[in-house]
CSV table of N, CA and C in Angstrom, one decimal:
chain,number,residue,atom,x,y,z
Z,14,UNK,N,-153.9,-42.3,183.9
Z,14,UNK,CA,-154.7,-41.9,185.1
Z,14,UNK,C,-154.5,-43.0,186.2
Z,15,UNK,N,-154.1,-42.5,187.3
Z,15,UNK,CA,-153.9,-43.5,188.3
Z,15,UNK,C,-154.9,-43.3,189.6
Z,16,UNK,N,-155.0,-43.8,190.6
Z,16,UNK,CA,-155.6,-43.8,191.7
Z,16,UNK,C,-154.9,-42.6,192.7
Z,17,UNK,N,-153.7,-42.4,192.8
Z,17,UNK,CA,-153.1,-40.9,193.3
Z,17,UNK,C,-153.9,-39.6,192.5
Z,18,UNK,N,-153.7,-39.9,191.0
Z,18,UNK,CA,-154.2,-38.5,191.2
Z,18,UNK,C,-155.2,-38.3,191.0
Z,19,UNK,N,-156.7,-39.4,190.7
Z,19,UNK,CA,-157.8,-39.3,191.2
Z,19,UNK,C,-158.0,-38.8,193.0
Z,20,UNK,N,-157.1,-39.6,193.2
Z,20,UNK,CA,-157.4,-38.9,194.9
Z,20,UNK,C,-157.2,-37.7,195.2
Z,21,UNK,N,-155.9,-37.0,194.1
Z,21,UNK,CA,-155.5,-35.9,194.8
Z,21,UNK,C,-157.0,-34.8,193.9
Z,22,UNK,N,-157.8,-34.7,192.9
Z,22,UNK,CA,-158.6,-34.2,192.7
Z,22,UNK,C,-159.4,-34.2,193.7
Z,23,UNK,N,-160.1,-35.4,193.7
Z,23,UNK,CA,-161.5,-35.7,194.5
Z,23,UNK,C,-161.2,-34.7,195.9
Z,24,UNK,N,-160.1,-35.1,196.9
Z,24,UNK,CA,-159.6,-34.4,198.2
Z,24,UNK,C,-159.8,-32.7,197.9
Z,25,UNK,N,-159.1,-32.4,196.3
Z,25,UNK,CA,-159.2,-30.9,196.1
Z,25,UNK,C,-161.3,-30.4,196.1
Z,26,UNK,N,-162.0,-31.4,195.3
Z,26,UNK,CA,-162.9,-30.9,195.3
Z,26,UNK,C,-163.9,-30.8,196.5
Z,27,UNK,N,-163.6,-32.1,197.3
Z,27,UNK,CA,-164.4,-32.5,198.8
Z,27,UNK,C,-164.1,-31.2,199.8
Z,28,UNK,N,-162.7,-30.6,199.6
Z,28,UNK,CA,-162.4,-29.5,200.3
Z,28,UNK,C,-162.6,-28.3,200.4
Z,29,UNK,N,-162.8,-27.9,198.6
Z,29,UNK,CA,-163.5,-26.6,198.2
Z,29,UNK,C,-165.1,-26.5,198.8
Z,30,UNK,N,-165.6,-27.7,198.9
Z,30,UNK,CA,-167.3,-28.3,198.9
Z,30,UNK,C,-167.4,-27.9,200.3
Z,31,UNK,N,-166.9,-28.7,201.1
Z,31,UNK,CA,-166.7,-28.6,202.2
Z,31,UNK,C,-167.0,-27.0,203.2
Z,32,UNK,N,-165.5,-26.5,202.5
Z,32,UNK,CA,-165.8,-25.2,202.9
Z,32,UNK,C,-166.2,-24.2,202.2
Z,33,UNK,N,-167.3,-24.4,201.5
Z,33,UNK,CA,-168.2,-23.4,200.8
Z,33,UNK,C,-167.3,-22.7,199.3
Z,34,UNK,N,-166.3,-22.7,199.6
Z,34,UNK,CA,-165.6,-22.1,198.8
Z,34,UNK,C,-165.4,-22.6,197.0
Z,35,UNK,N,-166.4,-22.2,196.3
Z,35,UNK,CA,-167.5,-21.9,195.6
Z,35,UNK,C,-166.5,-21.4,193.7
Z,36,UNK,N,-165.8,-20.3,194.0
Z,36,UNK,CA,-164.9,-20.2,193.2
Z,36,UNK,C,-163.7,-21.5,193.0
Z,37,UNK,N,-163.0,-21.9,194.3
Z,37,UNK,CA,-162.2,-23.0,193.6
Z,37,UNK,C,-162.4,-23.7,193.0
Z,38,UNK,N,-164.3,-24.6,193.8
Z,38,UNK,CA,-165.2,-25.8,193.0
Z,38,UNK,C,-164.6,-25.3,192.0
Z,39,UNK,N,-165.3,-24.5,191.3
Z,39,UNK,CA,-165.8,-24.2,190.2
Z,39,UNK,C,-164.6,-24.1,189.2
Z,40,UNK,N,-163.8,-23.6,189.6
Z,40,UNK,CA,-162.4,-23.6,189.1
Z,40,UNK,C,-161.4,-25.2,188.6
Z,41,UNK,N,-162.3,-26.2,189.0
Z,41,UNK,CA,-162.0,-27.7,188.8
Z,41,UNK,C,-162.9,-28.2,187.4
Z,42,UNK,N,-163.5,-27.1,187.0
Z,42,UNK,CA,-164.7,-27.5,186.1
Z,42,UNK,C,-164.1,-26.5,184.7
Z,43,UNK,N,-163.0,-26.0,185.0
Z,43,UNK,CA,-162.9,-25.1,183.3
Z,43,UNK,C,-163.1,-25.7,182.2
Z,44,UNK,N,-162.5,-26.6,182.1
Z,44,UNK,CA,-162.5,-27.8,180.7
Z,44,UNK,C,-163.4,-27.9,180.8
Z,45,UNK,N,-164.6,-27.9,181.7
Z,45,UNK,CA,-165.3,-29.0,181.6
Z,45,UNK,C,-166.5,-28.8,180.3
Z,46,UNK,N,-166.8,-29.6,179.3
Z,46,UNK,CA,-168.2,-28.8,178.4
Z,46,UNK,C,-169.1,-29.9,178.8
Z,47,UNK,N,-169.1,-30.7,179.6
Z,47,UNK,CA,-170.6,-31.5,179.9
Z,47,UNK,C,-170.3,-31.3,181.1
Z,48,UNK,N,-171.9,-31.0,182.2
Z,48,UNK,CA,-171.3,-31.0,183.3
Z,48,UNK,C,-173.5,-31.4,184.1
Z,49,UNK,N,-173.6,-32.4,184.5
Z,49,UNK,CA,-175.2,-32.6,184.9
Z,49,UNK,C,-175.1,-33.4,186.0
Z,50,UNK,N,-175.6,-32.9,187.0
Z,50,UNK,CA,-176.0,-32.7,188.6
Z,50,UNK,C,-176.8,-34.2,188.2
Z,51,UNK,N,-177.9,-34.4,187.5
Z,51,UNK,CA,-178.6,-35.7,187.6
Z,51,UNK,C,-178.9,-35.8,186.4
Z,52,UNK,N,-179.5,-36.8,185.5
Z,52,UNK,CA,-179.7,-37.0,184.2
Z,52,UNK,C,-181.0,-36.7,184.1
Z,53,UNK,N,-181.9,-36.0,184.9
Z,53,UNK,CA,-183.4,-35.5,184.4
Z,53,UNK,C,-183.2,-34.1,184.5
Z,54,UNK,N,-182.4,-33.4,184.5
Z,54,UNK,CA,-181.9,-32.2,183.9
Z,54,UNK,C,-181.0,-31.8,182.3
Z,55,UNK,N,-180.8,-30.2,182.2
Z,55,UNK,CA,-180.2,-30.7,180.5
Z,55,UNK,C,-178.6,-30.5,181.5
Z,56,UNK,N,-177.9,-30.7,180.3
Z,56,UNK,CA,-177.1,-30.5,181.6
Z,56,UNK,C,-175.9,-29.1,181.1
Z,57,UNK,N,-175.1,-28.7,181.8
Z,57,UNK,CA,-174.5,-27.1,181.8
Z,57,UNK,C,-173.1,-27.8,180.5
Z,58,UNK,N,-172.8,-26.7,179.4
Z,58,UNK,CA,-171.6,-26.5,179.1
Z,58,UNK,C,-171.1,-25.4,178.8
Z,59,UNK,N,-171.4,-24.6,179.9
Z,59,UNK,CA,-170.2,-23.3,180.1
Z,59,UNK,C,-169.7,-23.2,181.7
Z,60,UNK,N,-168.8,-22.5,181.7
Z,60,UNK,CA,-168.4,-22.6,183.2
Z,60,UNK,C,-169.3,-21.7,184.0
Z,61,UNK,N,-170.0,-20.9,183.2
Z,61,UNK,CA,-170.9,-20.1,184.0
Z,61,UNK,C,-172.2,-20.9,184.4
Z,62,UNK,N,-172.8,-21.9,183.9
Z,62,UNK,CA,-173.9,-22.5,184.4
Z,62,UNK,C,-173.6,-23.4,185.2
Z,63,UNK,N,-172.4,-23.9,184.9
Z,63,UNK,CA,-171.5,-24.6,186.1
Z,63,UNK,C,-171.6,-23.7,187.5
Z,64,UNK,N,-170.8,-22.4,187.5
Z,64,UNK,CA,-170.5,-21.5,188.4
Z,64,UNK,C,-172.2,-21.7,189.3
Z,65,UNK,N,-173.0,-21.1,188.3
Z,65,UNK,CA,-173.9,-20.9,188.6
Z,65,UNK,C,-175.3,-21.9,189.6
Z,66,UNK,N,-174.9,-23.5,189.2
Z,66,UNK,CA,-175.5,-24.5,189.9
Z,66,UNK,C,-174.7,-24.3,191.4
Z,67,UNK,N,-172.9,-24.1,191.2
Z,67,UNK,CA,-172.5,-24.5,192.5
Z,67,UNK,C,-172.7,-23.2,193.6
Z,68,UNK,N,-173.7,-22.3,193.3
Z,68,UNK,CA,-174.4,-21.2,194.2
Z,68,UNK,C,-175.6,-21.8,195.2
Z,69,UNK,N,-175.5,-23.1,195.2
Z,69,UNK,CA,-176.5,-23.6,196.2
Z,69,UNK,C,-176.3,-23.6,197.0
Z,70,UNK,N,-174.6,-24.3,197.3
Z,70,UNK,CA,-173.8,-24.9,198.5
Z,70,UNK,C,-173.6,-23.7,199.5
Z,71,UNK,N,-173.7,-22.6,199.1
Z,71,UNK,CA,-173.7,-21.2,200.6
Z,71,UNK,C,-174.5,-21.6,201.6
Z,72,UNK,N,-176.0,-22.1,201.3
Z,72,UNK,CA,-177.2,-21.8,202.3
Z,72,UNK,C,-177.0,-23.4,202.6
Z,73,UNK,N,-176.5,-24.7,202.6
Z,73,UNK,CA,-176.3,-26.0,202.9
Z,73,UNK,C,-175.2,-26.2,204.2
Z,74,UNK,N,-176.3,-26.9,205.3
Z,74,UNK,CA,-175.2,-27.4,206.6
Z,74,UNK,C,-174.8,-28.6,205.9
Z,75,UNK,N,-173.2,-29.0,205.3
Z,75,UNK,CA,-172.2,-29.5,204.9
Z,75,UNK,C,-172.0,-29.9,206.1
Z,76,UNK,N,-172.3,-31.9,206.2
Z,76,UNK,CA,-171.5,-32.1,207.6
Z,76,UNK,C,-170.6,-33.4,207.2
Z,77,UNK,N,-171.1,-34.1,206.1
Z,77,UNK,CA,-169.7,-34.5,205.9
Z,77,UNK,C,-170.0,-34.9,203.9
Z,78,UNK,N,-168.5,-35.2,203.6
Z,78,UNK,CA,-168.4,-35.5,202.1
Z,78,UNK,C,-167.5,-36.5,202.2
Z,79,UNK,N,-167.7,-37.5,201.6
Z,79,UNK,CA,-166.8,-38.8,201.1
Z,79,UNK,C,-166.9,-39.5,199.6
Z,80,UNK,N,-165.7,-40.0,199.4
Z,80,UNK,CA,-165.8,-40.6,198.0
Z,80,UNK,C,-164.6,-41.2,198.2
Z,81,UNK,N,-165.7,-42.8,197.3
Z,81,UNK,CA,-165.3,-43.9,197.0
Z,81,UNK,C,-164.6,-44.2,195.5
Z,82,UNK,N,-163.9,-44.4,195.3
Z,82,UNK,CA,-163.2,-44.5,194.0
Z,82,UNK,C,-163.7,-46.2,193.4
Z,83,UNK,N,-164.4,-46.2,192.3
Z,83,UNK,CA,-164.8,-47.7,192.0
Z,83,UNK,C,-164.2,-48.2,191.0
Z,84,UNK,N,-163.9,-47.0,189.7
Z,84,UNK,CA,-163.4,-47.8,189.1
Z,84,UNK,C,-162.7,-46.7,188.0
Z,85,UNK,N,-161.0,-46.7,187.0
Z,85,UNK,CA,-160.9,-46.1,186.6
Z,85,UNK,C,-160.2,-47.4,185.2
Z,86,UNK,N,-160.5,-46.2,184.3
Z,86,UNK,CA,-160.8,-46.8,182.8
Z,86,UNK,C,-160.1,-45.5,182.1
Z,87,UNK,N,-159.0,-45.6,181.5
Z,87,UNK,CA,-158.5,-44.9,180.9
Z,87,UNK,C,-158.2,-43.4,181.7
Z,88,UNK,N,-158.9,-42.9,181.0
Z,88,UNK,CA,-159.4,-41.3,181.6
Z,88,UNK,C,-160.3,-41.0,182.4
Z,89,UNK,N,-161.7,-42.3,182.5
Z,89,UNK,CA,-162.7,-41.8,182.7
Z,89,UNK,C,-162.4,-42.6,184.4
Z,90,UNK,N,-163.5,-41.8,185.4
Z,90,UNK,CA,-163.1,-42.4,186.6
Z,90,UNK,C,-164.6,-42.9,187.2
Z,91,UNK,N,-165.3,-43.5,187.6
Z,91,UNK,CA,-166.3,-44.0,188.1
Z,91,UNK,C,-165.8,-43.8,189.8
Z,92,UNK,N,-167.2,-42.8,190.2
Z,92,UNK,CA,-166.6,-42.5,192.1
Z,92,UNK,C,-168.0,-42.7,192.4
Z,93,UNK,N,-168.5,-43.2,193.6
Z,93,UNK,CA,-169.4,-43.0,194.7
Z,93,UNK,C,-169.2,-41.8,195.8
Z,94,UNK,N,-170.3,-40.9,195.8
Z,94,UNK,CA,-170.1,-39.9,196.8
Z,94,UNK,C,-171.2,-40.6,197.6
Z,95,UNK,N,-170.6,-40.0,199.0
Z,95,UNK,CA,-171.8,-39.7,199.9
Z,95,UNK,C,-171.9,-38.4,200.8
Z,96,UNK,N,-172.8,-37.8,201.2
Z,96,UNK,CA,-173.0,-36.3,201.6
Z,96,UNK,C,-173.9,-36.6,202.8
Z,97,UNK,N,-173.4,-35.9,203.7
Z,97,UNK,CA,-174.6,-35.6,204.8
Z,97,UNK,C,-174.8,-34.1,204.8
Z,98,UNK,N,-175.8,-33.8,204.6
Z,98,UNK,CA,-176.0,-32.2,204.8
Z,98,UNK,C,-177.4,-32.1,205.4
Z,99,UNK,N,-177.7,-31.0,206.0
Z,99,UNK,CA,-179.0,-30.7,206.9
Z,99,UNK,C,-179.2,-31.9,207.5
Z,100,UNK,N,-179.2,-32.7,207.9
Z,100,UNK,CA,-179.2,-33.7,208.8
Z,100,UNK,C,-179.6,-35.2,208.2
Z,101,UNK,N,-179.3,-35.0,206.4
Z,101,UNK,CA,-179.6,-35.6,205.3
Z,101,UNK,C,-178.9,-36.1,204.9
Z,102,UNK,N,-178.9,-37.6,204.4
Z,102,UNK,CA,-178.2,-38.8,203.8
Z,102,UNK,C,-178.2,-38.8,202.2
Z,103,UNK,N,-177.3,-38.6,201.3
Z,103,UNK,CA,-177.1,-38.6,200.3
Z,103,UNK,C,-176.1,-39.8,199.8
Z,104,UNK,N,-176.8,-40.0,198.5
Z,104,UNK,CA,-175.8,-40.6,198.0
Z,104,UNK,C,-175.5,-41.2,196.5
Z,105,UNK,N,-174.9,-41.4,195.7
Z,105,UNK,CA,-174.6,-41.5,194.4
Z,105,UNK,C,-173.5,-41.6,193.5
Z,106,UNK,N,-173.4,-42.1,192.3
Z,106,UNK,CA,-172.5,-42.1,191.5
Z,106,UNK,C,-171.9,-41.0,190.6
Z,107,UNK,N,-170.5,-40.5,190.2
Z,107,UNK,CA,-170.0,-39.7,189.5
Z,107,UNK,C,-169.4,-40.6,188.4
Z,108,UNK,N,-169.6,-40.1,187.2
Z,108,UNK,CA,-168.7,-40.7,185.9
Z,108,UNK,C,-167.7,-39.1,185.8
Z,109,UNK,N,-166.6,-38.9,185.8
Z,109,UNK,CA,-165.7,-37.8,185.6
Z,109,UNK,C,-164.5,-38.7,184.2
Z,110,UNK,N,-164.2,-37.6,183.6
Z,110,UNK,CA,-163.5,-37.7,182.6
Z,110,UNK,C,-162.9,-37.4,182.5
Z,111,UNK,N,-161.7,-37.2,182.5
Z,111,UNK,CA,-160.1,-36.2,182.3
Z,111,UNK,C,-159.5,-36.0,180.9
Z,112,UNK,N,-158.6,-35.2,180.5
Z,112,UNK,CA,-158.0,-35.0,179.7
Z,112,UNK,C,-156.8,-35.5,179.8
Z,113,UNK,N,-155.8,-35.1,178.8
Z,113,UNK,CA,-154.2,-35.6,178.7
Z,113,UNK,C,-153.5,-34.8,180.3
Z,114,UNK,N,-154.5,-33.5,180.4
Z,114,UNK,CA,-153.3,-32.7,181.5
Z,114,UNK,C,-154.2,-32.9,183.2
Z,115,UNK,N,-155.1,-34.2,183.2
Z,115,UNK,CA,-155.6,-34.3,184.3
Z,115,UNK,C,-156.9,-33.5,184.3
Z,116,UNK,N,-157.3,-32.6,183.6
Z,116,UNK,CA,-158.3,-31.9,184.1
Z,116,UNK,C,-159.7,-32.5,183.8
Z,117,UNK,N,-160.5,-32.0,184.3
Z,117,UNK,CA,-162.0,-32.7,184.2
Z,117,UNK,C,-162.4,-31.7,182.9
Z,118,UNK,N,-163.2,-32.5,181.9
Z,118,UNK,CA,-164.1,-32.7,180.7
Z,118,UNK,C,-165.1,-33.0,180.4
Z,119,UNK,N,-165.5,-33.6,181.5
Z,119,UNK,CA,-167.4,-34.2,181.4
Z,119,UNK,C,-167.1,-34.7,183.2
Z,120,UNK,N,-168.6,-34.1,183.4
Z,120,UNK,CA,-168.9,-34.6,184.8
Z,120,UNK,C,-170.5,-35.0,184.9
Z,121,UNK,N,-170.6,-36.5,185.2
Z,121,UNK,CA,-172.2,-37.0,185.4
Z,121,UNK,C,-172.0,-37.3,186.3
Z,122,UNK,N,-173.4,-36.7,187.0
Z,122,UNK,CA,-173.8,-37.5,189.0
Z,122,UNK,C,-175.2,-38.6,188.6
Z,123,UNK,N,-175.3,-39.1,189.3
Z,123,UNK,CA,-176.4,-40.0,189.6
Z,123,UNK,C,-177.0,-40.0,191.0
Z,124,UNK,N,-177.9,-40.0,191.5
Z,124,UNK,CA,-178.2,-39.9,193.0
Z,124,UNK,C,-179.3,-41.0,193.2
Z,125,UNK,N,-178.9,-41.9,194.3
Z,125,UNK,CA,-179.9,-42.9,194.2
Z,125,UNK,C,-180.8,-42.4,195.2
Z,126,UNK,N,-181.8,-43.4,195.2
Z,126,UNK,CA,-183.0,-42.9,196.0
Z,126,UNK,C,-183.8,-43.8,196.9
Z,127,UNK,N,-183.9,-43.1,198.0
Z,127,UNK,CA,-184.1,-43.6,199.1
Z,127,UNK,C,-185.4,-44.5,198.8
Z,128,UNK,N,-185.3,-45.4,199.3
Z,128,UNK,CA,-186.6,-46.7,199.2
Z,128,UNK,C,-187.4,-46.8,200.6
């Protein structure tokens, strides 16, 4: 796993996000059997509960998405996102996992909190 094709995902997923488009997200998630938005949730392993979380993003003003790449280890990739939506500052860590053919396998967010 290199830093190119971490990029070239992250760009695919920031893009889908971006513009609502809901089926591609989701389509970046097939492999995936762990998949948790925050760790005080259980978290999804079917693509349908997956599908099913990324039904929020329709009704969200998306004004901007960015990610930071911090650190990669084998397969696994350590990213910082940040999100501005509704006029809101977001922000947090992703642990993503890949397989032999690049695809995502496990996806954990973390979201820190504003102080």
């Amino acid at each position: 796993m290199n830093k190119k094709t971490v990029e070239h995902w992250l760009n695919k997923l920031k893009k889908y996000w971006f513009n609502k488009d809901i089926d591609s997200a989701v389509s970046l998630f097939t492999n995936t059997t762990f998949y948790q938005e925050t760790p005080f949730v259980k978290p999804y392993t079917t693509i349908e509960e997956i599908n099913q979380e990324w039904q929020h993003i329709k009704n969200e003003n998306i004004q901007n998405i960015e990610f930071n790449i911090l650190a990669i280890d084998g397969f696994t990739v350590i990213v910082q996102w940040i999100l501005k939506q509704n006029n809101r500052n977001f922000d947090g860590i992703y642990e993503i996992k890949f397989n032999n053919d690049f695809e995502c396998i496990y996806f954990k967010s973390w979201e820190m909190k504003d102080e």
